[in-house]
Short mmCIF file of C-alpha atoms in Angstrom, two decimals:
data_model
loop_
_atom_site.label_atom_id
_atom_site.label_comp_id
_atom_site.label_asym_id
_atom_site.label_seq_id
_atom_site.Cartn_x
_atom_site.Cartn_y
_atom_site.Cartn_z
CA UNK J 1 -14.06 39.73 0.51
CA UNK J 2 -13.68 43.91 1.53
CA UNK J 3 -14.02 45.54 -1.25
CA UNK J 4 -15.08 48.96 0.04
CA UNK J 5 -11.43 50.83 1.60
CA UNK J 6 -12.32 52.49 4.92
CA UNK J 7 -11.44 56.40 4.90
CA UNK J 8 -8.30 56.06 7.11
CA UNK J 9 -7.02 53.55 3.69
CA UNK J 10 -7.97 56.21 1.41
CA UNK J 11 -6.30 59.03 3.34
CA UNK J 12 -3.04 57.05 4.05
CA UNK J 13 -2.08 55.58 0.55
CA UNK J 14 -3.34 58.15 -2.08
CA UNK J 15 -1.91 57.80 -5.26
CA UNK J 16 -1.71 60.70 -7.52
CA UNK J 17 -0.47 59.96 -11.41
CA UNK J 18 -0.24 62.58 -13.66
CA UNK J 19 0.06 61.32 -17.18
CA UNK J 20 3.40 58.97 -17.32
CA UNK J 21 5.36 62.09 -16.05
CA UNK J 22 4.80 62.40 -12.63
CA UNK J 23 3.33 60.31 -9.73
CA UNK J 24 2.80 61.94 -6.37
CA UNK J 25 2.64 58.86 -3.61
CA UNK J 26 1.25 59.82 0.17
CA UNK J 27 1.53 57.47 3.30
CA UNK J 28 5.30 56.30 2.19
CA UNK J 29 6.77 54.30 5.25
CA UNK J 30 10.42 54.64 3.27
CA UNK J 31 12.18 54.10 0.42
CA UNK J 32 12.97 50.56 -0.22
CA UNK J 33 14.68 50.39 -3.15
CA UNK J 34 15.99 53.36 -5.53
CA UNK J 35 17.59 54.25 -8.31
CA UNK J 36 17.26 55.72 -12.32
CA UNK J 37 14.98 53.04 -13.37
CA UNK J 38 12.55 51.82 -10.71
CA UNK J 39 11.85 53.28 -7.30
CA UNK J 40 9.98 50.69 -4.45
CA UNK J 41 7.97 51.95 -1.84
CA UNK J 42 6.74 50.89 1.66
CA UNK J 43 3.04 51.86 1.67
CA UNK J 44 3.12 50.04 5.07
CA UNK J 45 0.69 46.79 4.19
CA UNK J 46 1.69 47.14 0.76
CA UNK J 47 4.56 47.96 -1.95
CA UNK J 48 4.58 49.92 -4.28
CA UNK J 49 6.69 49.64 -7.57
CA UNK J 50 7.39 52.22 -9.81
CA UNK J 51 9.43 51.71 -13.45
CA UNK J 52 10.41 53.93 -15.98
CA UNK J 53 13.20 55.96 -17.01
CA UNK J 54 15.26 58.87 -15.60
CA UNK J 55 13.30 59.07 -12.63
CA UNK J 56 13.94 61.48 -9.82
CA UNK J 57 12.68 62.11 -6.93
CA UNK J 58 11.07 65.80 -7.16
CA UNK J 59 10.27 65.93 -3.26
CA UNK J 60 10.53 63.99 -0.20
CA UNK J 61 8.41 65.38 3.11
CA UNK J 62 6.71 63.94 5.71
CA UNK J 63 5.71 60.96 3.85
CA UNK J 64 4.86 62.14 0.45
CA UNK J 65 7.05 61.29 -2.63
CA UNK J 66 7.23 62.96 -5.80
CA UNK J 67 8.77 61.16 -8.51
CA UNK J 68 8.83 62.70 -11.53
CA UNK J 69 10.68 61.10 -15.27
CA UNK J 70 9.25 58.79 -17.87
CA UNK J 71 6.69 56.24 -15.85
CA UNK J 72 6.41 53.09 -17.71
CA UNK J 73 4.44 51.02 -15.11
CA UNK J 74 3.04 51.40 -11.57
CA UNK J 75 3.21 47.49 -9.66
CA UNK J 76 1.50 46.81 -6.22
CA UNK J 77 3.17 43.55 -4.25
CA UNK J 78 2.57 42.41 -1.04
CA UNK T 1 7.35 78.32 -9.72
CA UNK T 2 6.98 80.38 -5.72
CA UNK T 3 8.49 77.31 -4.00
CA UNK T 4 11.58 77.34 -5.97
CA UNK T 5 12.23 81.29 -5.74
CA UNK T 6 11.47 81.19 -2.01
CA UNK T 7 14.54 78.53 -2.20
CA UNK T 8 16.35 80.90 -4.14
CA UNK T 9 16.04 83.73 -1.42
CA UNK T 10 16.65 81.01 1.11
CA UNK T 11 19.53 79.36 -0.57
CA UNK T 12 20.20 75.88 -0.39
CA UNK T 13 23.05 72.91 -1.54
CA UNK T 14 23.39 70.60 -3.89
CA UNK T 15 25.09 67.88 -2.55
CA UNK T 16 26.66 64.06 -3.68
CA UNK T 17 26.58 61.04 -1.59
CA UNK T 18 28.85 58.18 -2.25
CA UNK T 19 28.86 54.77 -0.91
CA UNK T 20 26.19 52.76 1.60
CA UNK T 21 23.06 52.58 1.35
CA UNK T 22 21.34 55.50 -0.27
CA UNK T 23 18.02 54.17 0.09
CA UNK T 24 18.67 53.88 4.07
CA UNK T 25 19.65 57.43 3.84
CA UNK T 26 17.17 59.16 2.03
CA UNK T 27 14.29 57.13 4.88
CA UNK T 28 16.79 58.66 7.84
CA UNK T 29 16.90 62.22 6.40
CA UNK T 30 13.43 62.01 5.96
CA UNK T 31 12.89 60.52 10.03
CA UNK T 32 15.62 63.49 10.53
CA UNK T 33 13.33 66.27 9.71
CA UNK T 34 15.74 67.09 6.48
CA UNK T 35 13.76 68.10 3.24
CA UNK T 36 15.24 66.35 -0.16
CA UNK T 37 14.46 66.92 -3.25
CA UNK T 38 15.90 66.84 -7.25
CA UNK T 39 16.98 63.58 -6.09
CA UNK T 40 19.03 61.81 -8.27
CA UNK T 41 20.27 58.06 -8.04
CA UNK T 42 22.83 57.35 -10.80
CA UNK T 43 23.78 54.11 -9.26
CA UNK T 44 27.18 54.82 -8.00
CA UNK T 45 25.93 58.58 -6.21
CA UNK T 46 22.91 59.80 -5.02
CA UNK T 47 22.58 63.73 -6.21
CA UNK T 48 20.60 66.07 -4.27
CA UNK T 49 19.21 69.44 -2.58
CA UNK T 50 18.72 70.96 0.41
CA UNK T 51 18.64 73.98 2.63
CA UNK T 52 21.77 74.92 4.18
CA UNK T 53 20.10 74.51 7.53
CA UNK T 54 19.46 70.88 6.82
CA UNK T 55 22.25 70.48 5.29
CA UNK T 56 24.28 70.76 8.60
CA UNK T 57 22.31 68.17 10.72
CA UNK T 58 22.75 65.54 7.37
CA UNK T 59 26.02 64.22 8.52
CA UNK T 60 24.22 61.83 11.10
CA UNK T 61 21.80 60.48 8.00
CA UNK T 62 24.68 60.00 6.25
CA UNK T 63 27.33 58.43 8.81
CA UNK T 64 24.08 56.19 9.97
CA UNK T 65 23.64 54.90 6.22
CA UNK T 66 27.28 54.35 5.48
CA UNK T 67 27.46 57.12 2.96
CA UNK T 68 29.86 60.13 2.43
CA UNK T 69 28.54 63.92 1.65
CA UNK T 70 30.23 66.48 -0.36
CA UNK T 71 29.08 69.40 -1.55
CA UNK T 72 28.72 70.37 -5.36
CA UNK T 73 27.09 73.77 -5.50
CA UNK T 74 26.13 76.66 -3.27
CA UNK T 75 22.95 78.82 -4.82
CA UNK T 76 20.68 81.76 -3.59
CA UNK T 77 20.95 84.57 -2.35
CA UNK T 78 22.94 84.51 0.75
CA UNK T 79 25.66 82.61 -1.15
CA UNK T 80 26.00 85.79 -4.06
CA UNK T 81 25.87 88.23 -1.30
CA UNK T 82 28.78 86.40 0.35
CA UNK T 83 30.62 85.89 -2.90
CA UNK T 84 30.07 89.55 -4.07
CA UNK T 85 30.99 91.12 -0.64
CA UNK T 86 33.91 92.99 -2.32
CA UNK T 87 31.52 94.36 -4.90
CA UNK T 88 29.78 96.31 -2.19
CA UNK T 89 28.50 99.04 -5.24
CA UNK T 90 26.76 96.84 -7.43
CA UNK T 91 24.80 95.34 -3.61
CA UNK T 92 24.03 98.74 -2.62
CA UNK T 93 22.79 99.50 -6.31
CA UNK T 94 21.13 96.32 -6.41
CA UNK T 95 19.17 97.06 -2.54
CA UNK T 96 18.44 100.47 -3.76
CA UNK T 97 16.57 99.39 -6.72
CA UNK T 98 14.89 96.71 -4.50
CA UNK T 99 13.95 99.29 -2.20
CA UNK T 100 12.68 101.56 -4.78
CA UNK T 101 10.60 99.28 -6.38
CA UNK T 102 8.93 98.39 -3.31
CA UNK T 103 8.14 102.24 -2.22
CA UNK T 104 7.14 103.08 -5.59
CA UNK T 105 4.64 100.24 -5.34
CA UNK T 106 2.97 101.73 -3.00
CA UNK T 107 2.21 104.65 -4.41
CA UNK T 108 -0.28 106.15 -7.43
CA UNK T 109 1.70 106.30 -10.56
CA UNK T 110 -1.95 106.94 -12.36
CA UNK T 111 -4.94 108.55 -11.95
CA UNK T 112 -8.26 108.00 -14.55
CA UNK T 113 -11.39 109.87 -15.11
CA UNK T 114 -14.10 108.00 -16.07
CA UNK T 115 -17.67 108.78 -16.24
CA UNK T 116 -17.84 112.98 -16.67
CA UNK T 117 -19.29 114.36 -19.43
CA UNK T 118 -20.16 117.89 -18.24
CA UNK T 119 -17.47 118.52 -15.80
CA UNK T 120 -14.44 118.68 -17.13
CA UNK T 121 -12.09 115.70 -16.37
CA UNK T 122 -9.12 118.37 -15.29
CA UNK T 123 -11.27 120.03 -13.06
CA UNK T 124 -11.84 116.72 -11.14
CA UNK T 125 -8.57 115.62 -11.17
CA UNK T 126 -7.67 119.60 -9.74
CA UNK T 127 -10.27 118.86 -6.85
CA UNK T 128 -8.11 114.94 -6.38
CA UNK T 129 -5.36 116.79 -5.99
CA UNK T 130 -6.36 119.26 -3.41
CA UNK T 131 -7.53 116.28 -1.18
CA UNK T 132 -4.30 114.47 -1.81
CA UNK T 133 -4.95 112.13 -4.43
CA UNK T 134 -2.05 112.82 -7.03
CA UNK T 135 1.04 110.96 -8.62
CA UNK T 136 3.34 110.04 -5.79
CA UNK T 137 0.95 110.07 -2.87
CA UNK T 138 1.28 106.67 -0.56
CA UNK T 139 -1.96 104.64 -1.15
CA UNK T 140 -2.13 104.22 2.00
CA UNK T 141 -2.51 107.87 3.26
CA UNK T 142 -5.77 107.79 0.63
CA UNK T 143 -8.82 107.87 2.60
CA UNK T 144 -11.14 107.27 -0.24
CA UNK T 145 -14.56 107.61 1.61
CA UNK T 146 -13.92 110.59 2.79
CA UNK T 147 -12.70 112.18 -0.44
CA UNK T 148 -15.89 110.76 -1.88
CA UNK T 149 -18.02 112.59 0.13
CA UNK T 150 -15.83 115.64 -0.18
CA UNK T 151 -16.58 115.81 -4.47
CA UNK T 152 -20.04 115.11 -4.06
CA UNK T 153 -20.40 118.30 -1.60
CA UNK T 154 -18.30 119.96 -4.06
CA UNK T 155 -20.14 118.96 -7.43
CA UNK T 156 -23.36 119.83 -6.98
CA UNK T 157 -23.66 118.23 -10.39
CA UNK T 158 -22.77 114.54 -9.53
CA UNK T 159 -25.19 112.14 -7.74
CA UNK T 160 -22.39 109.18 -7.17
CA UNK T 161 -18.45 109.22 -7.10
CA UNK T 162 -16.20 106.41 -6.15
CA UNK T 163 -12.58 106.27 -6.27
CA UNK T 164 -10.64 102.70 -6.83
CA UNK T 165 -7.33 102.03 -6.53
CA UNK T 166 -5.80 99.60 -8.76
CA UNK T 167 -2.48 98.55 -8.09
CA UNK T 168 -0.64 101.96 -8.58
CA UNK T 169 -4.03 103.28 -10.32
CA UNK T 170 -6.30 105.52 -8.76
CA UNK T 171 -10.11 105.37 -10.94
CA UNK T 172 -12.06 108.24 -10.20
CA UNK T 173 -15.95 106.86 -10.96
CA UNK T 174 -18.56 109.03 -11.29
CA UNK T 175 -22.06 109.48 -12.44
CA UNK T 176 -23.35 113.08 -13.27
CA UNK T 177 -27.35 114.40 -12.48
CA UNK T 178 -29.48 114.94 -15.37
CA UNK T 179 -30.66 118.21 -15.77
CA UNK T 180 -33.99 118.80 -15.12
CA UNK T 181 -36.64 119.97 -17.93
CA UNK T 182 -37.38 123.60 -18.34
CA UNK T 183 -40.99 124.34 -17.37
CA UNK T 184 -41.83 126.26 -20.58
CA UNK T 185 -44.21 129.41 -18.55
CA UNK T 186 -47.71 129.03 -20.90
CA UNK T 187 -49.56 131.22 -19.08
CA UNK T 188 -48.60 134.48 -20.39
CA UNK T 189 -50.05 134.44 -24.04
CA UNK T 190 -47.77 135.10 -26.27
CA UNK T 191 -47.12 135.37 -30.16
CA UNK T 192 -44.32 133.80 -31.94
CA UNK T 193 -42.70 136.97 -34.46
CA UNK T 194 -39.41 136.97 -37.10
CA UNK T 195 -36.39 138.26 -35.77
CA UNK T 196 -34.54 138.33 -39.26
CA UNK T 197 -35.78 139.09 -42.66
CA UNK T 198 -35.82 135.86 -44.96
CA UNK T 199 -38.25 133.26 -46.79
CA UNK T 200 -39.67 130.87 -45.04
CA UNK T 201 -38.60 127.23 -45.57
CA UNK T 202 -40.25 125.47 -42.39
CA UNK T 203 -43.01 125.68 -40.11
CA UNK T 204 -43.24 124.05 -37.25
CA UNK T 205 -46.15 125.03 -35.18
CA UNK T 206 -46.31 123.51 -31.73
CA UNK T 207 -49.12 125.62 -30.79
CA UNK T 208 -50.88 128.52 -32.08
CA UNK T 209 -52.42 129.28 -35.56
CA UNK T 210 -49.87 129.18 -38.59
CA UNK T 211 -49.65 132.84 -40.34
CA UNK T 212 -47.07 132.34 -43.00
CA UNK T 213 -46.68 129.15 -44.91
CA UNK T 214 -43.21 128.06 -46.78
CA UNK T 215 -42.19 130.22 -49.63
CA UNK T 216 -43.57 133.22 -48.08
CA UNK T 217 -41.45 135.99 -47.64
CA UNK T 218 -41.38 138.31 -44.04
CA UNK T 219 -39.68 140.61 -42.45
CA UNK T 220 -38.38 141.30 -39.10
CA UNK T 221 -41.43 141.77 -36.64
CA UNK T 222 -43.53 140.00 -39.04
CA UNK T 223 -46.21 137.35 -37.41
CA UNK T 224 -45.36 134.12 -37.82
CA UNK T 225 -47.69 131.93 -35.52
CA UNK T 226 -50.36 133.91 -33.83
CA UNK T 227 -51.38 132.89 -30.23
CA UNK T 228 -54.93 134.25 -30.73
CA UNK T 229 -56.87 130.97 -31.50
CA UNK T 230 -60.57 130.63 -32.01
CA UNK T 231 -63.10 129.05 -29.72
CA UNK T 232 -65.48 126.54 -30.76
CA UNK T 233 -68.48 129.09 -30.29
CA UNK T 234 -66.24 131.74 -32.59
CA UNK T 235 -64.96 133.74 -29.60
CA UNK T 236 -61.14 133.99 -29.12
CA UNK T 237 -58.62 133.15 -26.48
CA UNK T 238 -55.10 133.89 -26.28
CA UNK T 239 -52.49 131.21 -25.37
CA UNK T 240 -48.46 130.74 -25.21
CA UNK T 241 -48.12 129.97 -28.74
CA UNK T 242 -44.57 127.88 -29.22
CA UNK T 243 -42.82 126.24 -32.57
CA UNK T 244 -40.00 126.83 -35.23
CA UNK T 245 -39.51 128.68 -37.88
CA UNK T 246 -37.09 128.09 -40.55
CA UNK T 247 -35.87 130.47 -43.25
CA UNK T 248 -33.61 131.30 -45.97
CA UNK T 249 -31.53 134.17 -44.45
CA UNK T 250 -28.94 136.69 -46.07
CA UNK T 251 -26.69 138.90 -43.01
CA UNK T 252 -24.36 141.11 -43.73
CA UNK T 253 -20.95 141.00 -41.56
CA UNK T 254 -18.56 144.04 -41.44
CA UNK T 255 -14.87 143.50 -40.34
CA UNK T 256 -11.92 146.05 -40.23
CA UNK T 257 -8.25 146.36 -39.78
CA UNK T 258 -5.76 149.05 -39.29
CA UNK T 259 -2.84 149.14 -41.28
CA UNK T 260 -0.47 150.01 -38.44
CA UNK T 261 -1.58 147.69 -35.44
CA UNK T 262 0.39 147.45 -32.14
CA UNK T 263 1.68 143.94 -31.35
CA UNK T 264 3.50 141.64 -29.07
CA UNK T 265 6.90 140.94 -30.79
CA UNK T 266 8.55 137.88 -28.69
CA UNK T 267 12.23 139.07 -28.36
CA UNK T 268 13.62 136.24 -25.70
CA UNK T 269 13.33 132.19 -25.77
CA UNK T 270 13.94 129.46 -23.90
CA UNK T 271 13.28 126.03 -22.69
CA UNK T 272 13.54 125.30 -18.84
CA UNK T 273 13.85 121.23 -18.35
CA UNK T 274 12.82 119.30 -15.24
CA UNK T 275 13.21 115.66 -14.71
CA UNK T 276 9.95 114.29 -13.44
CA UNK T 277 8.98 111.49 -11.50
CA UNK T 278 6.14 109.99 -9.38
CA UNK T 279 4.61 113.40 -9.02
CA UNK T 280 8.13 115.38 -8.00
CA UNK T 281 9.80 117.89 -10.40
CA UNK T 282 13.71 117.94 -10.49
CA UNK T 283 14.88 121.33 -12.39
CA UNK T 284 17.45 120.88 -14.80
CA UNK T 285 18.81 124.84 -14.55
CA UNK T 286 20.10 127.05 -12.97
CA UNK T 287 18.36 130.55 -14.49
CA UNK T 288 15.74 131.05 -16.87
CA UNK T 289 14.30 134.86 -18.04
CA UNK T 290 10.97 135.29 -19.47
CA UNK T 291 7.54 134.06 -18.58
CA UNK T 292 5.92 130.46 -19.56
CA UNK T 293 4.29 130.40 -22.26
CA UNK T 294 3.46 127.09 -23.05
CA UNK T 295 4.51 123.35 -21.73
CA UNK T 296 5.26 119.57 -22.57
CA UNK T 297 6.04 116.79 -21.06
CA UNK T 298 7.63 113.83 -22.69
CA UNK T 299 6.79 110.57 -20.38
CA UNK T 300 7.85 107.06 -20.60
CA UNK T 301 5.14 104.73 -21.94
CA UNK T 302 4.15 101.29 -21.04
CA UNK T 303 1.25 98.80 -22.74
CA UNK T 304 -1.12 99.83 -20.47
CA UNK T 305 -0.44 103.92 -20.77
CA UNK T 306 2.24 106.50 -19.57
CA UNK T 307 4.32 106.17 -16.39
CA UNK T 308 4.68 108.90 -14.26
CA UNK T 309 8.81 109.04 -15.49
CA UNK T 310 10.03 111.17 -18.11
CA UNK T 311 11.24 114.88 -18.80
CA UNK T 312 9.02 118.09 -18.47
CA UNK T 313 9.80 121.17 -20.34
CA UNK T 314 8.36 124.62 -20.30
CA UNK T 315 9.06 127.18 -23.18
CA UNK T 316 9.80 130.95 -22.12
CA UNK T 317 9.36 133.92 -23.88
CA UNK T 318 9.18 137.97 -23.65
CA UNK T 319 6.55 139.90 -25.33
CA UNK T 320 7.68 143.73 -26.08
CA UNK T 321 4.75 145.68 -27.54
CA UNK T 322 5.96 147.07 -31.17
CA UNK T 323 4.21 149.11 -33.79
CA UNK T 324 4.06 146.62 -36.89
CA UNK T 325 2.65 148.14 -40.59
CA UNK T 326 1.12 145.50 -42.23
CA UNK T 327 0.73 143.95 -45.96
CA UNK T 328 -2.25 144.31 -47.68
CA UNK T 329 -2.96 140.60 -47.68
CA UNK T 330 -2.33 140.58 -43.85
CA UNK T 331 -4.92 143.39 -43.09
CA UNK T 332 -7.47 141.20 -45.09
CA UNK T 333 -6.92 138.63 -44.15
CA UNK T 334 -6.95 139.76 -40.22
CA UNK T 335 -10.27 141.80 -40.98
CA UNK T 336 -11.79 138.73 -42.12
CA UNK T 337 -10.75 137.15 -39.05
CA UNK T 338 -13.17 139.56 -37.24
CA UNK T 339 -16.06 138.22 -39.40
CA UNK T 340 -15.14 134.73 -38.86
CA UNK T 341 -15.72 135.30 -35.05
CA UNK T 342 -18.67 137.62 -35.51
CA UNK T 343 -20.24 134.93 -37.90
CA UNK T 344 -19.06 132.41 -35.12
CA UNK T 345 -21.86 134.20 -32.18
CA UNK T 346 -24.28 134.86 -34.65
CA UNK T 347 -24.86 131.47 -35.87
CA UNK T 348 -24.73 129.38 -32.97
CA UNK T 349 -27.79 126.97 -32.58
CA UNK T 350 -30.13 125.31 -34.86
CA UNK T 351 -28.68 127.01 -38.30
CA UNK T 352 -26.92 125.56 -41.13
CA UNK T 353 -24.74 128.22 -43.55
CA UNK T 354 -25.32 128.15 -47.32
CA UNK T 355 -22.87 130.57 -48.11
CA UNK T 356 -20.63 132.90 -47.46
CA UNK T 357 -19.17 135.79 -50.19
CA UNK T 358 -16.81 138.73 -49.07
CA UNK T 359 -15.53 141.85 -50.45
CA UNK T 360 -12.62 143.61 -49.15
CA UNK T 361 -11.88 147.02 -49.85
CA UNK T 362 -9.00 148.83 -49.04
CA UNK T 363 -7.76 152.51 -48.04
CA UNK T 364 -5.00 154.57 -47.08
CA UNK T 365 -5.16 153.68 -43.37
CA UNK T 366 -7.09 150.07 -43.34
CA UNK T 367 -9.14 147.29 -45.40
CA UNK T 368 -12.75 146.62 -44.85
CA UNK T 369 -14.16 143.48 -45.67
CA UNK T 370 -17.77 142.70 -45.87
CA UNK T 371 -19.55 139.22 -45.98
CA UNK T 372 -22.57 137.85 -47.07
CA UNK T 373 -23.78 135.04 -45.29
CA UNK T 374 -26.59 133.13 -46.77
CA UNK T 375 -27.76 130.12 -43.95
CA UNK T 376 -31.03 128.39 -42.88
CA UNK T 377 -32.29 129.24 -39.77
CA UNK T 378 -34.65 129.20 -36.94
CA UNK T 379 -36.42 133.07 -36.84
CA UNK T 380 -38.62 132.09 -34.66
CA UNK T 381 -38.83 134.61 -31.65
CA UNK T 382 -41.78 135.15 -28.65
CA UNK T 383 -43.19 138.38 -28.62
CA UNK T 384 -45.65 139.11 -25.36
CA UNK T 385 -49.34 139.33 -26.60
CA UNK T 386 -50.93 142.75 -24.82
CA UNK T 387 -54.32 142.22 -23.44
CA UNK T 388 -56.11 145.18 -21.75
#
């Protein structure tokens, strides 16, 4: 089993959370799905689910998102 | 806090999309090169911003994902100016107070002194100004190095200067010499001698031989400390004999006053006003008579000291010379005046005044007035010891 990430892994899907406020996501493929209460993300390999409340998407630029609202939980599905 | 007044500047859109699929057309205006954000996804519309040059190439995002755009609200600056274009006074008056706070920026609205303590902080600040440091000046046209070099030629009595420039705030810096010692001369023997009558309170003999001890009473001339010493052998030798003396003095101060004295009677007044700003003097006048006698300035003040705004005023006058006849009371009290200033030179250094007593005594044609001043003081004096 890998259980050291290689750099390029590290660099592509970095994950920023900032209390339950704000979560800043890099390496987004697209937006899957999208609206007040949950946002999914293509991190390419994997997605990324994000619930919570009154969420809005702060910024959206060359593949960083930042969502900003009430976070209640962060998910990872392949 | 930047990002969103550079958008401000910039202006941008909020915009709705309806319909489709808003998640498809967020990922193409992203492919697209269009920067989002305040996204908002209500379920039925998808709220958002963006610049108004992005906003022009979204219509292929949104035909692509099915969705319709519409515009909710124009903001920044390019949308007021449009909007206001008939107010064309309050954009000029708006530009021009842009413009001015940018130019005043750039130059000194203060200038500090720090660091003098015997030359005077106004003479410095004279000497800034003659090499163009004053209120108004650009920063830019400051070539501090220079100017530094220029005050230390100048003061022969500073070892370091640097100027600083703060914002609008020029610091002047500077450090002064430290005077050298005087070389008291011991080889010419000398003996130490009262200068004033009085009884001794204090001796303090350096060196020398002590003559008079305290309570003793002397008068002027008299030998205090005597720079004849003796040798070990009984012979003597003379040397530079040095120390204080203190002693209870009484001097006697005479002061005068006419009763008819010619004076300056001011027959004229005025006050010229000037509006003042960075440095620059607007006169608020048209004629003034008389010359200045004295000046204000009433300045607009901020937390962190006075700005170089406010109103500058100078009072006028004329003096005609008139014969006056004075009061009693006013010769008195303008012959005691004279003692005051004569006591003022007499008692400079190392004395301390125990008392002072007048009389006044008056005639047909002015009032004397006599004082008594008893102090403590140093009588010490050097007299040159003779040797054939």
């Amino acid at each position: 089993m890998k259980l050291k990430p290689t750099k390029e892994e590290i660099v592509k899907g970095n994950i920023e959370l900032y209390g339950n406020k704000q979560i800043i996501v890099d390496g987004c493929k697209g937006v899957i799905d999208y609206n007040e209460d949950y946002l999914k993300l293509d991190l390419g390999k994997i997605i990324l689910k994000v619930t919570g409340r009154n969420l809005v998407i702060d910024s959206y630029i060359y593949e960083q998102v930042d969502l900003k609202g009430e976070i209640v939980s962060v998910e990872f599905m392949n | 806090m930047i990002i969103n007044f550079l958008r401000l500047i910039l202006g941008f859109v909020e915009f709705e999309a309806k319909g489709g699929f808003p998640e498809r057309f967020l990922n193409l205006c992203t492919v697209n090169g269009i920067t989002l954000w305040q996204v908002q996804n209500d379920g039925v519309k998808v709220k958002a911003c963006t610049s108004v040059k992005a906003y022009k190439n979204i219509k292929k995002s949104a035909r692509n994902s099915g969705m319709k755009v519409k515009i909710v609200r124009k903001r920044g600056l390019p949308f007021f100016i449009k909007n206001n274009r008939a107010r064309a006074g309050v954009l000029v008056g708006l530009s021009l107070v842009v413009f001015f706070l940018a130019l005043s920026s750039c130059m000194l609205w203060n200038i500090e002194v720090i660091g003098n303590e015997k030359i005077k902080s106004e003479v410095l600040m004279e000497s800034l100004s003659n090499n163009g440091v004053r209120i108004g000046v650009f920063k830019s046209k400051i070539d501090t190095i220079a100017i530094q070099n220029e005050l230390l030629d100048e003061y022969k009595d500073l070892s370091w200067a640097s100027i600083n420039i703060f914002g609008t705030k020029a610091v002047l810096e500077v450090k002064e010499n430290s005077e050298k010692p005087k070389m008291a001369d011991d080889k010419i023997p000398m003996n130490i001698i009262a200068k004033k009558d009085g009884q001794i309170v204090l001796v303090e003999a350096h060196k020398g031989t002590n003559v008079v001890k305290e309570g003793d009473v002397v008068v002027k001339g008299d030998l205090l400390i005597s720079g004849v010493t003796l040798n070990g052998d009984g012979s003597e030798k003379t040397i530079h004999a040095t120390g204080k003396v203190f002693a209870n003095t009484l001097t006697n101060i005479n002061g005068e006053c006419g009763v008819e004295v010619i004076g300056n009677v001011l027959k004229t007044s005025g006050n010229k006003y000037y509006l003042y700003a960075l440095g620059g003097e607007i006169p608020l006048f048209l004629k003034c008579k008389g010359e200045k006698l004295y000046k204000g300035e009433n300045l607009l003040k901020s937390t962190s000291g006075e700005l170089p705004f406010g109103v500058k005023w100078e009072y006028l006058g004329e003096f005609q010379e008139t014969e006056i006849e004075l009061t009693e009371n006013q010769t008195a009290l303008l012959a005691l005046f004279d003692c005051v200033k004569e006591k003022r030179e007499k008692f400079k250094d190392e004395c301390e005044v125990l008392k002072i007593s007048y009389i006044k005594k008056f005639t047909d044609d002015k009032t004397q007035v006599k004082c008594k001043v008893s102090a403590k003081e140093n009588i010490a004096e050097e007299k040159e010891i003779f040797v054939e």
